[in-house]
Amino acid sequence: MDNAHAPHVVTPIRTYITIFVMLLIFTGVTYWVALHDFGALNTPIALGVAIFKASLVVIYFMGVRYNTPLTKVVVVSGFFWLLIMFVLTMGDYVSRSWLGVPGR
Amino acid sequence: MADVHASTAAGTGVVAHDVHAHHPRQQHHFYSMDQQLEASTLGMWVFLVTEIMFFGGLFMAYLLYRYWYPEAWAAGSNHLNVLMGGLNTAVLICSSLTMALAVRSAQVGSRMGQVVNLILTILLGATFLVVKYFEYAEKFKHHLVPGVNFDPALPRPEQLFFSLYFIMTGIHALHMVIGIGIMLVMLVWAARGRFGPSYYGPVEVSGLYWHFVDIVWIFLFPLLYLLGAHLGHGGA
């Protein structure tokens, strides 16, 4: 039977609990940051915390750290393509007003 | 012949392996259970990448209109109930924990662990939807729902905010409903003892979907609920 193969790694419960507590703590951090005025920094901080939380879920809960390199490439490329869409689209819209020409 | 196949199977266990002595759940087009699980995981991730792009389009619209109408976004955000949104964030994080523990229970062969954790996951998912119901009901009462009920005095950019709020959270909630349906199937299969240390692919990839829906909410909560909190009267 297949148990002769390399055994699958089973994540300890302690790891899952640690990640769970960290996710709750950083939800609290997000809320605390939102209550204070950091000027232009509010959104970058909120997004940074959200990206960190999402990374914890992807790496630990979804177990990508134990997946094959191929799966990892697919995961990273998915988020990378999203970034391309945001950066190129906003690059266009933000820079349009820089040109003082009609039909921009 | 079996050995040749095994050694080409994505670098998984290279051991003497009689093709006829395979696991009953192993499909015949896979060399090994490991390869089968790897293929399922990869396939689910490819689907999730399409989901990333699907929600990504909505986040793109959100980003652009927020860039154009920052004041309307802060004002619209202040109409949302931060307490309920925060509660739902915690509920979903709890459900992700129980989901991860359900998969782990399958990996270590605990049928009771799978059943208990899947039931908890389903209940937490249902809790999320109940809270969402009360939130939506409040929006209907305040004429903030796009359609005939919309408050005409609401500035156009704020109407845009609520349109995006409802399509993003609505489609997210639809994903939750589908997720609960999937988990009910997993619950029946787990209760029948279908999964164990050598076969847990379905519960594993269903878990990937569940965690993904949690990740979408991790972004929706700060981006929709918390924009104007520091400007006062957050959680109206």
Coordinates of C-alpha atoms in Angstrom, one line a residue:
Chain A
M1 CA 0.0 0.0 0.0
D2 CA 1.0 3.6 -0.3
N3 CA 2.2 3.9 3.3
A4 CA 5.5 2.6 2.0
H5 CA 5.9 6.1 0.4
A6 CA 7.4 9.1 2.2
P7 CA 4.9 9.9 5.0
H8 CA 2.9 13.1 4.7
V9 CA 3.8 15.8 7.1
V10 CA 1.1 16.3 9.7
T11 CA 1.2 19.8 11.2
P12 CA 1.1 19.8 15.0
I13 CA -2.1 21.2 16.6
R14 CA 0.1 23.6 18.5
T15 CA 1.2 25.2 15.2
Y16 CA -2.4 25.7 14.1
I17 CA -3.4 27.2 17.4
T18 CA -0.4 29.6 17.2
I19 CA -1.4 30.8 13.7
F20 CA -5.1 31.1 14.8
V21 CA -4.1 33.3 17.8
M22 CA -1.8 35.4 15.6
L23 CA -4.7 35.9 13.1
L24 CA -7.0 37.1 15.9
I25 CA -4.3 39.4 17.3
F26 CA -3.6 41.0 13.9
T27 CA -7.4 41.5 13.3
G28 CA -7.3 43.5 16.5
V29 CA -4.2 45.4 15.2
T30 CA -6.2 46.2 12.0
Y31 CA -9.0 47.6 14.0
W32 CA -6.8 49.6 16.4
V33 CA -4.9 51.2 13.4
A34 CA -8.3 52.1 11.8
L35 CA -9.3 54.1 14.9
H36 CA -6.2 56.3 14.7
D37 CA -5.3 58.8 12.0
F38 CA -2.0 57.9 10.4
G39 CA -2.7 60.2 7.5
A40 CA -1.8 58.5 4.2
L41 CA -0.4 55.5 6.0
N42 CA -3.7 54.1 7.2
T43 CA -4.4 52.1 4.1
P44 CA -0.8 50.8 3.6
I45 CA -0.7 49.6 7.2
A46 CA -4.2 47.9 6.9
L47 CA -3.1 46.3 3.6
G48 CA 0.2 45.2 5.0
V49 CA -1.5 43.5 7.9
A50 CA -4.1 41.9 5.6
I51 CA -1.3 40.5 3.3
F52 CA 0.5 39.2 6.3
K53 CA -2.6 37.5 7.6
A54 CA -3.4 36.0 4.2
S55 CA 0.2 34.7 4.0
L56 CA -0.2 32.9 7.3
V57 CA -3.4 31.3 6.0
V58 CA -1.8 30.3 2.7
I59 CA 1.5 29.0 4.2
Y60 CA 0.1 27.2 7.3
F61 CA -3.6 26.5 7.1
M62 CA -3.5 25.7 3.4
G63 CA -0.2 23.9 3.9
V64 CA 1.6 25.4 0.8
R65 CA 4.9 25.1 2.6
Y66 CA 4.6 21.3 2.2
N67 CA 3.4 21.4 -1.4
T68 CA 5.6 20.7 -4.4
P69 CA 7.5 23.5 -6.2
L70 CA 5.0 23.4 -9.1
T71 CA 2.1 24.1 -6.8
K72 CA 4.0 26.9 -5.1
V73 CA 4.8 28.5 -8.5
V74 CA 1.1 28.4 -9.4
V75 CA 0.1 30.0 -6.0
V76 CA 2.7 32.8 -6.3
S77 CA 1.9 33.5 -10.0
G78 CA -1.8 33.9 -9.2
F79 CA -1.1 36.7 -6.8
F80 CA 1.6 38.1 -9.0
W81 CA -0.8 38.5 -12.0
L82 CA -3.2 40.3 -9.7
L83 CA -0.4 42.7 -8.8
I84 CA 0.3 43.3 -12.5
M85 CA -3.4 44.1 -13.1
F86 CA -3.5 46.6 -10.2
V87 CA -0.1 48.3 -11.0
L88 CA -0.7 48.7 -14.7
T89 CA -4.3 49.8 -14.5
M90 CA -3.6 52.3 -11.7
G91 CA -0.4 53.4 -13.5
D92 CA -2.6 54.4 -16.4
Y93 CA -5.4 56.2 -14.5
V94 CA -3.1 58.0 -12.1
S95 CA -0.7 59.3 -14.8
R96 CA -3.5 60.5 -17.2
S97 CA -3.9 63.8 -15.6
W98 CA -0.2 64.5 -15.8
L99 CA -0.6 65.2 -19.5
G100 CA -2.1 68.6 -20.1
V101 CA -3.4 67.6 -23.5
P102 CA -7.0 67.1 -24.8
G103 CA -8.3 63.6 -25.2
R104 CA -6.3 62.2 -22.4
Chain B
M1 CA 7.3 -1.6 -15.4
A2 CA 5.7 -0.5 -12.2
D3 CA 9.1 0.6 -10.9
V4 CA 9.7 2.7 -14.0
H5 CA 6.4 4.4 -13.5
A6 CA 6.9 5.0 -9.8
S7 CA 10.3 6.6 -10.3
T8 CA 8.9 9.1 -12.9
A9 CA 6.0 10.0 -10.7
A10 CA 7.1 13.5 -9.7
G11 CA 9.9 12.2 -7.5
T12 CA 7.6 10.6 -5.0
G13 CA 8.4 7.4 -3.3
V14 CA 10.5 5.1 -5.4
V15 CA 9.7 1.8 -4.0
A16 CA 8.7 -1.6 -5.4
H17 CA 5.1 -1.1 -6.1
D18 CA 2.8 -3.7 -7.7
V19 CA 0.3 -1.9 -9.9
H20 CA -2.4 -4.2 -8.8
A21 CA -1.9 -3.7 -5.1
H22 CA -3.0 -0.1 -5.2
H23 CA -5.2 1.8 -2.7
P24 CA -9.0 1.3 -3.5
R25 CA -9.4 5.0 -3.9
Q26 CA -6.5 5.4 -6.3
Q27 CA -7.7 6.2 -9.8
H28 CA -6.0 4.2 -12.5
H29 CA -4.5 7.1 -14.4
F30 CA -2.3 8.0 -11.3
Y31 CA 1.0 6.2 -10.5
S32 CA 0.6 6.6 -6.8
M33 CA -1.6 8.0 -4.1
D34 CA 1.0 10.8 -3.6
Q35 CA 0.7 11.8 -7.2
Q36 CA -3.1 11.7 -7.0
L37 CA -3.1 14.0 -4.0
E38 CA -0.6 16.3 -5.7
A39 CA -2.7 16.5 -8.8
S40 CA -5.8 17.3 -6.8
T41 CA -4.0 20.0 -4.8
L42 CA -2.5 21.6 -8.0
G43 CA -5.9 21.4 -9.7
M44 CA -7.6 23.1 -6.8
W45 CA -5.0 25.9 -6.8
V46 CA -5.4 26.5 -10.5
F47 CA -9.1 27.0 -9.8
L48 CA -8.3 29.3 -6.9
V49 CA -6.1 31.3 -9.2
T50 CA -9.1 31.9 -11.4
E51 CA -11.0 32.9 -8.2
I52 CA -8.2 35.3 -7.3
M53 CA -8.7 37.0 -10.7
F54 CA -12.5 36.9 -10.4
F55 CA -12.4 38.8 -7.0
G56 CA -9.4 40.7 -8.3
G57 CA -11.6 42.4 -10.9
L58 CA -13.9 43.6 -8.2
F59 CA -11.0 44.8 -6.1
M60 CA -9.7 46.6 -9.1
A61 CA -13.0 48.5 -9.5
Y62 CA -12.9 49.2 -5.8
L63 CA -9.4 50.6 -6.0
L64 CA -10.0 52.9 -8.9
Y65 CA -13.3 54.4 -7.6
R66 CA -11.8 54.8 -4.2
Y67 CA -8.9 56.7 -5.8
W68 CA -11.4 58.9 -7.5
Y69 CA -13.8 59.4 -4.6
P70 CA -11.9 59.0 -1.3
E71 CA -14.4 61.1 0.7
A72 CA -17.4 59.1 -0.5
W73 CA -15.6 55.9 0.4
A74 CA -14.9 57.1 3.9
A75 CA -18.5 58.3 4.3
G76 CA -19.9 55.0 2.9
S77 CA -17.6 53.0 5.1
N78 CA -18.9 54.7 8.2
H79 CA -22.4 53.4 7.4
L80 CA -21.1 49.8 7.8
N81 CA -21.3 48.1 11.2
V82 CA -17.7 47.6 12.3
L83 CA -18.7 45.4 15.2
M84 CA -20.6 43.0 13.0
G85 CA -17.8 43.0 10.4
G86 CA -15.2 42.4 13.1
L87 CA -17.3 39.6 14.6
N88 CA -17.6 37.9 11.2
T89 CA -13.8 38.2 10.8
A90 CA -13.3 36.3 14.0
V91 CA -15.9 33.8 13.1
L92 CA -14.2 33.0 9.8
I93 CA -10.8 32.8 11.4
C94 CA -12.3 30.3 13.9
S95 CA -13.8 28.3 11.0
S96 CA -10.4 28.2 9.2
L97 CA -8.9 26.7 12.4
T98 CA -11.6 24.0 12.6
M99 CA -11.2 23.4 8.9
A100 CA -7.5 22.9 9.3
L101 CA -8.1 20.6 12.2
A102 CA -10.6 18.6 10.2
V103 CA -8.0 17.9 7.5
R104 CA -5.5 17.1 10.2
S105 CA -8.0 14.6 11.8
A106 CA -8.3 12.9 8.4
Q107 CA -4.5 12.7 8.1
V108 CA -4.1 11.0 11.5
G109 CA -7.2 8.8 10.9
S110 CA -9.5 10.3 13.5
R111 CA -13.1 9.9 12.3
M112 CA -14.6 11.6 15.3
G113 CA -12.1 14.5 14.9
Q114 CA -13.2 15.0 11.3
V115 CA -16.9 14.9 12.1
V116 CA -16.7 17.3 15.1
N117 CA -14.4 19.8 13.2
L118 CA -16.5 19.7 10.0
I119 CA -19.7 20.3 12.0
L120 CA -18.0 23.2 13.8
T121 CA -16.8 24.6 10.5
I122 CA -20.4 24.4 9.0
L123 CA -21.9 26.0 12.1
L124 CA -19.3 28.9 12.1
G125 CA -20.0 29.4 8.3
A126 CA -23.7 29.5 9.1
T127 CA -23.1 32.0 11.9
F128 CA -21.3 34.2 9.4
L129 CA -24.3 34.2 7.1
V130 CA -26.7 34.9 10.0
V131 CA -24.7 38.0 11.0
K132 CA -24.5 39.0 7.3
Y133 CA -28.3 38.7 7.2
F134 CA -28.8 41.2 10.0
E135 CA -26.3 43.5 8.4
Y136 CA -28.0 43.4 5.1
A137 CA -31.4 43.9 6.8
E138 CA -30.1 47.1 8.4
K139 CA -29.0 48.4 5.0
F140 CA -32.4 47.7 3.5
K141 CA -34.0 49.7 6.4
H142 CA -31.6 52.6 5.8
H143 CA -32.3 52.6 2.0
L144 CA -28.6 51.8 1.2
V145 CA -29.3 48.9 -1.1
P146 CA -28.9 49.5 -4.8
G147 CA -32.2 49.3 -6.6
V148 CA -35.7 50.8 -6.1
N149 CA -35.1 51.2 -2.4
F150 CA -32.0 53.4 -2.9
D151 CA -32.0 56.7 -1.0
P152 CA -32.0 59.2 -3.9
A153 CA -30.4 61.8 -1.7
L154 CA -27.3 59.7 -1.3
P155 CA -24.4 61.2 -3.4
R156 CA -23.7 59.2 -6.6
P157 CA -20.1 58.2 -5.5
E158 CA -21.5 56.8 -2.3
Q159 CA -24.1 54.9 -4.2
L160 CA -21.2 53.4 -6.1
F161 CA -19.6 52.4 -2.8
F162 CA -22.7 50.5 -1.8
S163 CA -23.0 48.9 -5.2
L164 CA -19.5 47.6 -4.8
Y165 CA -20.1 46.7 -1.1
F166 CA -23.1 44.5 -2.0
I167 CA -21.6 42.8 -5.1
M168 CA -18.3 42.0 -3.2
T169 CA -19.8 40.8 0.1
G170 CA -22.7 39.2 -1.8
I171 CA -20.5 37.1 -4.0
H172 CA -18.4 36.3 -1.0
A173 CA -21.5 35.2 0.9
L174 CA -22.4 33.0 -2.1
H175 CA -19.0 31.4 -1.9
M176 CA -19.8 30.7 1.8
V177 CA -23.1 29.1 0.9
I178 CA -21.3 26.9 -1.7
G179 CA -18.6 26.1 0.9
I180 CA -21.2 25.0 3.5
G181 CA -22.7 22.7 0.8
I182 CA -19.3 21.2 0.1
M183 CA -18.6 20.7 3.8
L184 CA -22.0 18.9 4.2
V185 CA -20.8 16.4 1.6
M186 CA -17.4 16.1 3.3
L187 CA -19.2 15.5 6.6
V188 CA -21.3 12.6 5.2
W189 CA -18.2 11.1 3.6
A190 CA -16.1 11.6 6.8
A191 CA -18.8 10.1 9.0
R192 CA -18.9 7.0 6.7
G193 CA -15.1 6.6 7.3
R194 CA -14.1 7.4 3.7
F195 CA -11.0 9.3 4.7
G196 CA -7.8 8.3 6.4
P197 CA -4.1 8.8 6.5
S198 CA -3.6 7.4 3.0
Y199 CA -6.6 9.1 1.4
Y200 CA -7.8 12.6 2.4
G201 CA -7.7 14.5 -0.9
P202 CA -11.3 15.6 -1.1
V203 CA -11.3 17.1 2.5
E204 CA -7.9 18.6 1.8
V205 CA -8.9 20.5 -1.4
S206 CA -12.3 21.5 0.1
G207 CA -10.3 23.0 2.9
L208 CA -8.2 25.0 0.4
Y209 CA -11.5 26.5 -1.0
W210 CA -12.7 27.3 2.5
H211 CA -9.5 29.0 3.5
F212 CA -9.5 31.0 0.2
V213 CA -13.0 32.4 1.0
D214 CA -11.6 33.3 4.5
I215 CA -8.7 35.2 2.8
V216 CA -11.1 37.2 0.6
W217 CA -12.8 38.3 3.8
I218 CA -9.5 39.2 5.4
F219 CA -9.1 41.8 2.7
L220 CA -12.8 42.8 2.5
F221 CA -13.0 43.7 6.2
P222 CA -10.4 46.5 6.4
L223 CA -11.1 47.7 2.9
L224 CA -14.9 48.1 3.3
Y225 CA -15.5 48.6 7.0
L226 CA -12.6 50.5 8.4
L227 CA -12.0 53.4 6.0
G228 CA -13.5 56.2 8.0
A229 CA -13.3 54.8 11.6
H230 CA -10.7 57.3 12.6
L231 CA -12.9 60.1 11.3
G232 CA -15.5 59.4 14.1
H233 CA -18.8 57.6 14.5
G234 CA -17.5 54.3 13.2
G235 CA -19.9 51.5 13.5
A236 CA -23.0 53.6 12.9

